[in-house]
Coordinates of C-alpha atoms in Angstrom, one line a residue:
Chain A
M273 CA -17.3 12.0 -20.8
E274 CA -20.2 13.2 -18.6
Q275 CA -19.0 14.2 -15.2
K276 CA -20.9 12.2 -12.7
F277 CA -19.9 11.4 -9.1
I278 CA -18.2 8.1 -8.7
P279 CA -17.4 6.8 -5.2
D280 CA -13.7 6.7 -4.5
I281 CA -14.0 3.1 -3.6
V282 CA -15.0 2.4 -7.2
V283 CA -12.2 4.5 -8.5
G284 CA -9.8 2.5 -6.3
R285 CA -10.8 -0.7 -8.0
L286 CA -10.2 0.6 -11.6
P287 CA -6.3 0.3 -11.3
L288 CA -6.7 -3.3 -10.3
Y289 CA -8.9 -4.0 -13.3
L290 CA -6.4 -2.2 -15.5
R291 CA -3.5 -4.1 -14.1
A292 CA -5.1 -7.5 -14.6
L293 CA -6.3 -6.6 -18.1
Q294 CA -2.8 -5.3 -19.1
R295 CA -1.4 -8.6 -17.9
M296 CA -3.9 -10.5 -20.0
A297 CA -2.9 -8.4 -23.0
Q298 CA 0.7 -9.2 -22.4
Q299 CA -0.2 -12.9 -22.5
G300 CA -1.7 -12.3 -26.0
R301 CA -5.3 -12.5 -24.8
K302 CA -8.0 -10.6 -26.7
V303 CA -11.2 -11.1 -24.8
T304 CA -12.2 -11.7 -21.1
S305 CA -15.3 -11.8 -19.0
S306 CA -16.4 -10.2 -15.7
Q307 CA -16.3 -13.8 -14.3
E308 CA -12.7 -14.4 -15.3
L309 CA -11.6 -10.9 -14.1
G310 CA -13.4 -11.6 -10.9
E311 CA -11.5 -14.8 -10.3
W312 CA -8.2 -13.1 -11.0
L313 CA -8.9 -10.4 -8.5
G314 CA -11.1 -12.0 -5.9
I315 CA -13.9 -9.5 -6.7
S316 CA -17.4 -10.6 -7.7
A317 CA -18.3 -10.5 -11.4
A318 CA -21.4 -8.5 -10.5
Q319 CA -19.3 -5.9 -8.7
I320 CA -17.0 -5.6 -11.7
R321 CA -19.9 -5.2 -14.2
K322 CA -21.5 -2.6 -11.9
D323 CA -18.2 -0.6 -11.5
L324 CA -17.4 -0.6 -15.2
S325 CA -21.0 0.3 -16.2
Q326 CA -20.6 3.6 -14.4
F327 CA -18.2 4.7 -17.1
G328 CA -19.8 3.3 -20.3
E329 CA -20.8 0.1 -22.0
F330 CA -17.6 -1.9 -22.4
G331 CA -18.9 -5.5 -22.7
K332 CA -21.6 -7.4 -24.5
Q333 CA -23.8 -10.1 -23.0
G334 CA -22.3 -13.3 -24.1
T335 CA -19.2 -12.0 -25.8
G336 CA -17.4 -10.4 -22.8
Y337 CA -14.9 -7.5 -22.8
N338 CA -12.5 -6.7 -25.6
I339 CA -9.3 -6.4 -23.6
E340 CA -7.5 -3.8 -25.7
Y341 CA -10.6 -1.6 -25.9
L342 CA -11.2 -1.8 -22.1
V343 CA -7.5 -1.1 -21.4
E344 CA -7.6 2.0 -23.6
N345 CA -10.7 3.3 -21.9
L346 CA -9.5 2.6 -18.4
C347 CA -6.2 4.4 -19.2
Q348 CA -8.2 7.4 -20.3
I349 CA -10.5 7.3 -17.3
L350 CA -7.5 7.1 -14.9
K351 CA -5.6 9.7 -17.0
V352 CA -2.6 7.4 -17.6
D353 CA -3.0 7.6 -21.4
R354 CA -0.3 10.2 -20.7
V355 CA 2.9 10.0 -18.6
W356 CA 3.1 11.9 -15.3
D357 CA 6.4 13.2 -14.0
V358 CA 7.0 12.2 -10.4
A359 CA 9.2 13.7 -7.8
V360 CA 10.7 11.3 -5.1
I361 CA 11.3 13.1 -1.8
G362 CA 13.8 11.3 0.4
A363 CA 16.8 9.3 -1.0
G364 CA 16.9 6.7 1.8
D365 CA 16.3 3.0 1.2
I366 CA 12.7 3.3 0.2
G367 CA 13.1 6.5 -1.9
S368 CA 16.1 5.0 -3.7
A369 CA 14.2 1.8 -4.4
L370 CA 11.3 3.9 -5.8
A371 CA 13.7 6.1 -7.9
R372 CA 15.1 2.9 -9.5
Y373 CA 11.8 1.0 -9.8
Q374 CA 11.3 -0.1 -13.4
G375 CA 7.6 -0.8 -13.0
L376 CA 6.3 2.8 -13.3
S377 CA 7.2 3.8 -16.9
D378 CA 4.8 1.6 -18.8
R379 CA 1.9 2.4 -16.4
G380 CA 1.7 6.2 -16.7
F381 CA 4.5 7.5 -14.5
R382 CA 8.2 8.4 -14.6
V383 CA 10.4 9.6 -11.8
T384 CA 12.1 12.8 -13.0
I385 CA 13.8 14.2 -9.9
V386 CA 14.9 13.0 -6.4
F387 CA 15.3 15.3 -3.4
D388 CA 16.9 14.9 0.0
S389 CA 17.9 17.3 2.8
D390 CA 20.9 15.3 4.0
P391 CA 24.2 16.9 2.8
H392 CA 25.7 13.4 2.6
K393 CA 23.1 12.4 0.0
I394 CA 22.8 15.6 -2.0
G395 CA 24.8 15.3 -5.2
T396 CA 25.1 11.5 -5.0
Q397 CA 23.7 9.3 -7.7
V398 CA 20.5 7.2 -7.3
G399 CA 19.9 5.1 -10.4
P400 CA 19.9 7.7 -13.2
F401 CA 19.3 10.7 -10.8
T402 CA 21.6 13.1 -9.0
V403 CA 20.0 13.8 -5.6
Q404 CA 18.9 17.4 -5.4
D405 CA 18.9 19.6 -2.3
S406 CA 15.4 19.8 -0.9
A407 CA 16.1 23.4 0.1
N408 CA 15.3 24.2 -3.6
M409 CA 12.4 21.8 -3.8
V410 CA 9.5 24.2 -4.0
E411 CA 11.1 26.3 -6.8
T412 CA 12.3 23.3 -8.8
I413 CA 9.0 21.4 -8.7
Q414 CA 7.1 24.6 -9.5
Q415 CA 9.2 25.3 -12.5
A416 CA 9.1 21.7 -13.7
G417 CA 5.3 21.6 -13.2
V418 CA 5.5 18.3 -11.4
Q419 CA 2.1 17.4 -9.9
V420 CA 2.8 14.0 -8.4
A421 CA 5.2 13.1 -5.6
M422 CA 6.2 10.0 -3.7
L423 CA 7.1 10.9 -0.1
A424 CA 9.7 8.7 1.6
V425 CA 11.1 10.9 4.4
P426 CA 11.1 10.1 8.1
A427 CA 7.7 10.6 9.9
A428 CA 9.0 13.6 11.8
Q429 CA 9.6 15.5 8.6
A430 CA 6.6 14.3 6.6
Q431 CA 4.1 17.0 7.4
F432 CA 6.6 19.8 6.8
V433 CA 7.7 18.4 3.5
T434 CA 4.0 17.9 2.5
D435 CA 3.3 21.6 3.2
E436 CA 6.2 22.5 0.9
L437 CA 5.0 20.1 -1.8
V438 CA 1.5 21.7 -1.7
K439 CA 3.1 25.1 -2.0
A440 CA 5.1 23.8 -5.0
G441 CA 1.8 22.8 -6.8
V442 CA 1.9 19.1 -6.2
K443 CA -1.6 17.7 -6.3
A444 CA -1.1 14.0 -5.5
I445 CA 1.2 12.5 -2.8
L446 CA 1.9 8.9 -2.2
N447 CA 3.1 8.8 1.4
Y448 CA 5.5 6.1 2.6
A449 CA 5.9 7.7 6.0
P450 CA 3.9 5.9 8.7
L451 CA 1.5 8.8 9.6
N452 CA -1.5 10.6 8.3
L453 CA -1.0 14.0 6.6
N454 CA -3.0 17.1 6.7
V455 CA -3.6 18.6 3.3
P456 CA -6.0 21.3 1.9
E457 CA -9.0 20.5 -0.3
G458 CA -8.1 19.4 -3.8
I459 CA -4.8 17.6 -2.8
W460 CA -4.9 13.8 -2.9
V461 CA -2.9 11.6 -0.6
Q462 CA -2.6 7.9 -0.7
Y463 CA -0.8 5.9 2.0
T464 CA 1.4 2.8 1.9
D465 CA 2.7 1.5 5.2
P466 CA 3.8 -2.1 5.3
V467 CA 2.9 -2.4 9.0
T468 CA -0.8 -1.5 8.6
H469 CA -1.0 -4.2 5.9
L470 CA 0.7 -6.8 8.1
Q471 CA -1.4 -6.0 11.1
R472 CA -4.6 -6.3 9.0
M473 CA -3.5 -9.9 8.4
T474 CA -2.2 -10.9 11.8
Y475 CA -5.7 -10.1 13.1
Y476 CA -6.7 -13.4 11.5
L477 CA -3.7 -15.5 12.6
D478 CA -3.4 -17.5 15.8
Chain B
M37 CA -13.0 -12.2 23.7
E38 CA -16.1 -13.5 22.1
Q39 CA -15.6 -14.5 18.4
K40 CA -17.9 -12.5 16.3
F41 CA -17.7 -11.7 12.6
I42 CA -16.1 -8.4 11.9
P43 CA -16.0 -7.1 8.3
D44 CA -12.5 -7.0 6.9
I45 CA -13.0 -3.3 6.0
V46 CA -13.4 -2.6 9.8
V47 CA -10.3 -4.7 10.6
G48 CA -8.4 -2.7 8.0
R49 CA -9.1 0.5 9.9
L50 CA -7.8 -0.7 13.2
P51 CA -4.1 -0.4 12.3
L52 CA -4.7 3.2 11.3
Y53 CA -6.3 3.9 14.7
L54 CA -3.5 2.1 16.4
R55 CA -0.8 4.1 14.5
A56 CA -2.4 7.4 15.3
L57 CA -2.9 6.5 19.0
Q58 CA 0.7 5.3 19.3
R59 CA 1.8 8.6 17.8
M60 CA -0.3 10.5 20.3
A61 CA 1.2 8.4 23.1
Q62 CA 4.7 9.2 21.9
Q63 CA 3.8 12.9 22.2
G64 CA 3.0 12.3 25.8
R65 CA -0.8 12.4 25.4
K66 CA -3.1 10.5 27.7
V67 CA -6.6 11.0 26.4
T68 CA -8.2 11.5 23.0
S69 CA -11.7 11.5 21.5
S70 CA -13.3 10.0 18.5
Q71 CA -13.6 13.5 17.1
E72 CA -9.8 14.2 17.4
L73 CA -8.9 10.7 16.0
G74 CA -11.3 11.4 13.2
E75 CA -9.6 14.6 12.3
W76 CA -6.2 13.0 12.3
L77 CA -7.4 10.2 10.1
G78 CA -10.0 11.8 7.8
I79 CA -12.5 9.3 9.1
S80 CA -15.8 10.3 10.8
A81 CA -16.0 10.2 14.5
A82 CA -19.2 8.1 14.3
Q83 CA -17.4 5.5 12.2
I84 CA -14.6 5.3 14.7
R85 CA -17.0 4.9 17.6
K86 CA -18.9 2.2 15.7
D87 CA -15.8 0.3 14.7
L88 CA -14.3 0.3 18.2
S89 CA -17.6 -0.6 19.8
Q90 CA -17.5 -3.9 17.9
F91 CA -14.6 -4.9 20.2
G92 CA -15.6 -3.6 23.5
E93 CA -16.3 -0.4 25.5
F94 CA -13.2 1.7 25.3
G95 CA -14.5 5.2 25.8
K96 CA -16.8 7.0 28.1
Q97 CA -19.3 9.7 27.0
G98 CA -17.6 13.0 27.8
T99 CA -14.2 11.7 28.9
G100 CA -13.1 10.1 25.7
Y101 CA -10.6 7.3 25.2
N102 CA -7.6 6.5 27.5
I103 CA -4.9 6.3 24.9
E104 CA -2.7 3.7 26.7
Y105 CA -5.6 1.4 27.4
L106 CA -6.9 1.6 23.8
V107 CA -3.4 1.0 22.4
E108 CA -3.0 -2.1 24.6
N109 CA -6.4 -3.4 23.5
L110 CA -5.8 -2.7 19.8
C111 CA -2.4 -4.5 20.0
Q112 CA -4.2 -7.5 21.5
I113 CA -7.0 -7.5 18.9
L114 CA -4.5 -7.2 16.0
K115 CA -2.2 -9.7 17.7
V116 CA 0.8 -7.4 17.8
D117 CA 1.1 -7.7 21.5
R118 CA 3.8 -10.2 20.4
V119 CA 6.5 -9.9 17.7
W120 CA 6.0 -11.8 14.5
D121 CA 9.1 -13.1 12.6
V122 CA 9.0 -12.0 8.9
A123 CA 10.7 -13.5 5.9
V124 CA 11.7 -11.1 3.1
I125 CA 11.7 -12.9 -0.3
G126 CA 13.7 -11.0 -2.9
A127 CA 16.8 -9.0 -2.1
G128 CA 16.4 -6.4 -4.9
D129 CA 15.9 -2.7 -4.2
I130 CA 12.5 -3.1 -2.5
G131 CA 13.4 -6.3 -0.6
S132 CA 16.6 -4.7 0.6
A133 CA 14.8 -1.6 1.7
L134 CA 12.3 -3.7 3.6
A135 CA 15.0 -5.8 5.3
R136 CA 16.7 -2.6 6.5
Y137 CA 13.4 -0.8 7.4
Q138 CA 13.6 0.4 11.0
G139 CA 9.8 0.9 11.4
L140 CA 8.7 -2.7 11.9
S141 CA 10.3 -3.6 15.2
D142 CA 8.2 -1.5 17.6
R143 CA 5.0 -2.3 15.8
G144 CA 4.9 -6.1 16.1
F145 CA 7.2 -7.4 13.4
R146 CA 10.9 -8.2 12.9
V147 CA 12.6 -9.4 9.7
T148 CA 14.5 -12.6 10.6
I149 CA 15.6 -13.9 7.2
V150 CA 16.1 -12.8 3.6
F151 CA 16.0 -15.0 0.5
D152 CA 16.9 -14.6 -3.2
S153 CA 17.4 -17.0 -6.1
D154 CA 20.1 -14.9 -7.8
P155 CA 23.6 -16.5 -7.3
H156 CA 25.0 -13.0 -7.3
K157 CA 22.9 -12.0 -4.3
I158 CA 23.0 -15.2 -2.3
G159 CA 25.6 -14.8 0.5
T160 CA 25.8 -11.0 0.2
Q161 CA 24.9 -8.8 3.2
V162 CA 21.6 -6.8 3.3
G163 CA 21.6 -4.8 6.5
P164 CA 22.1 -7.3 9.3
F165 CA 21.1 -10.3 7.1
T166 CA 23.1 -12.7 4.9
V167 CA 20.9 -13.4 1.8
Q168 CA 19.9 -17.1 1.8
D169 CA 19.4 -19.3 -1.2
S170 CA 15.7 -19.5 -2.0
A171 CA 16.2 -23.1 -3.0
N172 CA 16.2 -23.9 0.7
M173 CA 13.3 -21.6 1.4
V174 CA 10.5 -24.1 2.1
E175 CA 12.6 -26.1 4.6
T176 CA 14.1 -23.1 6.3
I177 CA 10.9 -21.3 6.8
Q178 CA 9.1 -24.4 8.0
Q179 CA 11.8 -25.1 10.6
A180 CA 11.8 -21.6 11.8
G181 CA 8.0 -21.5 12.0
V182 CA 7.8 -18.2 10.2
Q183 CA 4.2 -17.3 9.3
V184 CA 4.6 -13.9 7.7
A185 CA 6.4 -13.0 4.5
M186 CA 7.0 -9.9 2.4
L187 CA 7.2 -10.8 -1.2
A188 CA 9.5 -8.6 -3.4
V189 CA 10.3 -10.7 -6.4
P190 CA 9.6 -10.0 -10.1
A191 CA 6.0 -10.5 -11.1
A192 CA 6.9 -13.5 -13.3
Q193 CA 8.1 -15.4 -10.2
A194 CA 5.6 -14.2 -7.7
Q195 CA 3.0 -17.0 -8.1
F196 CA 5.6 -19.7 -7.9
V197 CA 7.2 -18.3 -4.9
T198 CA 3.8 -17.8 -3.3
D199 CA 3.0 -21.5 -3.8
E200 CA 6.3 -22.4 -2.1
L201 CA 5.6 -20.0 0.8
V202 CA 2.2 -21.7 1.3
K203 CA 3.9 -25.1 1.4
A204 CA 6.3 -23.7 4.0
G205 CA 3.4 -22.8 6.3
V206 CA 3.3 -19.0 5.7
K207 CA -0.1 -17.7 6.4
A208 CA 0.2 -14.0 5.6
I209 CA 1.9 -12.5 2.6
L210 CA 2.4 -8.8 1.8
N211 CA 2.9 -8.8 -1.9
Y212 CA 5.0 -6.0 -3.6
A213 CA 4.9 -7.6 -7.0
P214 CA 2.3 -5.9 -9.2
L215 CA -0.1 -8.8 -9.7
N216 CA -2.8 -10.7 -7.9
L217 CA -1.9 -14.0 -6.3
N218 CA -3.9 -17.2 -6.0
V219 CA -3.8 -18.7 -2.6
P220 CA -5.9 -21.4 -0.8
E221 CA -8.5 -20.6 1.9
G222 CA -6.9 -19.5 5.2
I223 CA -3.9 -17.7 3.6
W224 CA -4.0 -13.9 3.7
V225 CA -2.6 -11.6 1.1
Q226 CA -2.3 -7.9 1.1
Y227 CA -1.1 -5.9 -1.8
T228 CA 1.1 -2.8 -2.1
D229 CA 1.7 -1.5 -5.6
P230 CA 2.7 2.2 -5.9
V231 CA 1.1 2.5 -9.4
T232 CA -2.4 1.5 -8.3
H233 CA -2.2 4.2 -5.6
L234 CA -0.9 6.8 -8.0
Q235 CA -3.6 5.9 -10.6
R236 CA -6.3 6.3 -8.0
M237 CA -5.1 9.9 -7.6
T238 CA -4.5 10.9 -11.2
Y239 CA -8.2 10.0 -11.8
Y240 CA -8.9 13.3 -10.0
L241 CA -6.2 15.4 -11.7
D242 CA -6.6 17.5 -14.9

């Protein structure tokens, strides 16, 4: 595929398209339209057509999108036509929920290792994982070649752990700690903080 | 405050500003600048000034922002100068982690009730909460006047439960199930799905 610059906001919508299309496929559906996708997602049909057209010609005027074909292509574009190993850092409530979460494996990811620094947690079982000592994190992640991490440590430790993850070769961090992280060029961070989502909604309430 | 239309994308950045400013305040800081905030957040100083200027005059050329004053105003704008009761629906791994999460209470929210439909979970203890039978959800939420819910049920049940929440008078739903929800006008939904975040990053990896 030709390498052209795609705004990150467009990239950010592709996983939503993929998720909706995979759900349609599960329901036995074969074909959809930008109109229908738009209704599912609350995004305009024109926006969807414009976004997808940046990556190729996936639909035909009048016949719509072949769901299976589009799913295949979006998986390739988002590089989830493979399975990424994921390290979970922090075996508290959120980290444990993530380590046990069943919804990753058919969408391109699998947790392979869980770390914590708390002596009471190291060696305990979280789902199928024995919690590893984070003192060995850099070496272990490096050797395993893990590039993706979910960070579920207290805010006070998050930047330090992030620096360690970067040293270990991690390139993508999903951060559950409620603060922004500093990372060098070429490292990707996404944030998920329930409170920022809630506050974005209470703005509209009375 | 005069009611003018503010794009939701701007509203969505306010909780990030608030979070960073509260963190600065915790560190004993009194004053900051749009430049410094921008560096913390990876957002341009110009964008921050523009966003904030939609709501009033919070900074002075050369002296920057008074952190306490700006925090107070952002809390008012986002309506977290009060505490919102929150219902957690689903007492699985994620719901339980949310019910026990300590990071809500000083940011405008407190979980007050947890529901599940599983007879094995109803009546059990999750943190300080006894799990309630979701068969009584509509009535209970209505009586309590809860307007905010975190939805952590399996995807197959999410739309049904959402319809029930809307009936019960819930106005804002943070959805952890990996699918889009249909809601009537005036109901707000935010989504948090770890996989869409992860896929947005793997796009950039090799």
